Amino acid sequence: MRLDKYLKVSRIIKRRTVANEACDAGKVEVNGKIARASYDVKQGDVIKISLGARVQTYEVLEINEHALKDDASKMYKIL
């Protein structure tokens, strides 16, 4: 699954366009490297997002094409 879609489906970022813009601006890293929106997310990847003064790090646990609100938080673990 594409990185921008994963961020939206997992509800880490609310809109896919915002996720895409964050990737284009170099604010999203996967496994320590700046990632493009087209990066193919895999289980075990570590995603680091820097938005403003806030920096969050997540580990990918599952990849689902669709997720309900309650299931979205099971797709990742906050590090």
Coordinates of C-alpha atoms in Angstrom, one line a residue:
M1 CA 0.0 0.0 0.0
R2 CA 1.2 3.5 -0.8
L3 CA 2.5 5.5 2.2
D4 CA 0.0 8.4 1.7
K5 CA -2.9 6.0 1.6
Y6 CA -1.6 4.1 4.7
L7 CA -1.4 7.3 6.7
K8 CA -5.0 8.1 5.8
V9 CA -6.5 4.7 6.3
S10 CA -4.7 4.3 9.7
R11 CA -6.0 7.8 10.6
I12 CA -2.5 9.0 11.5
I13 CA -3.1 11.9 9.1
K14 CA -6.8 12.8 8.4
R15 CA -6.6 13.4 4.6
R16 CA -4.6 11.8 1.9
T17 CA -3.8 15.1 0.3
V18 CA -2.3 16.3 3.5
A19 CA -0.3 13.1 3.8
N20 CA 0.9 13.5 0.2
E21 CA 2.0 17.1 0.9
A22 CA 3.8 16.1 4.0
C23 CA 5.8 13.4 2.0
D24 CA 6.6 15.9 -0.7
A25 CA 7.9 18.4 1.9
G26 CA 10.3 15.8 3.3
K27 CA 8.5 15.6 6.7
V28 CA 7.9 11.8 6.6
E29 CA 10.7 9.3 7.1
V30 CA 10.5 5.5 6.8
N31 CA 13.3 3.5 8.4
G32 CA 15.4 6.6 8.7
K33 CA 15.2 7.7 5.1
I34 CA 12.9 10.5 3.7
A35 CA 10.1 8.7 1.9
R36 CA 7.9 9.7 -1.1
A37 CA 4.2 9.3 -1.1
S38 CA 4.5 6.3 -3.5
Y39 CA 6.7 4.3 -1.0
D40 CA 5.3 0.8 -0.6
V41 CA 4.6 0.3 3.2
K42 CA 5.5 -3.1 4.7
Q43 CA 4.9 -4.6 8.1
G44 CA 7.7 -3.7 10.5
D45 CA 8.4 -0.3 8.9
V46 CA 9.1 2.6 11.3
I47 CA 7.5 5.8 10.1
K48 CA 8.6 9.2 11.6
I49 CA 6.4 12.2 11.0
S50 CA 7.6 15.8 11.7
L51 CA 4.7 18.2 11.6
G52 CA 5.4 21.6 13.2
A53 CA 7.2 21.1 16.6
R54 CA 5.6 17.7 17.0
V55 CA 7.5 14.6 16.0
Q56 CA 5.8 11.2 16.2
T57 CA 7.2 7.7 15.4
Y58 CA 5.1 4.7 14.5
E59 CA 5.7 1.1 13.8
V60 CA 3.5 -0.6 11.1
L61 CA 1.8 -3.6 12.6
E62 CA -0.9 -4.4 9.9
I63 CA -1.8 -3.2 6.4
N64 CA -5.5 -3.1 5.6
E65 CA -7.1 -1.5 2.6
H66 CA -10.1 -0.3 4.7
A67 CA -10.3 0.2 8.4
L68 CA -13.1 1.2 10.7
K69 CA -12.4 3.9 13.3
D70 CA -11.9 1.3 16.1
D71 CA -9.6 -0.9 14.0
A72 CA -7.5 1.9 12.6
S73 CA -5.4 2.2 15.8
K74 CA -4.5 -1.5 15.6
M75 CA -2.6 -0.9 12.4
Y76 CA 0.3 0.8 14.1
K77 CA 2.1 1.2 17.4
I78 CA 3.4 4.5 18.7
L79 CA 7.0 4.4 19.7

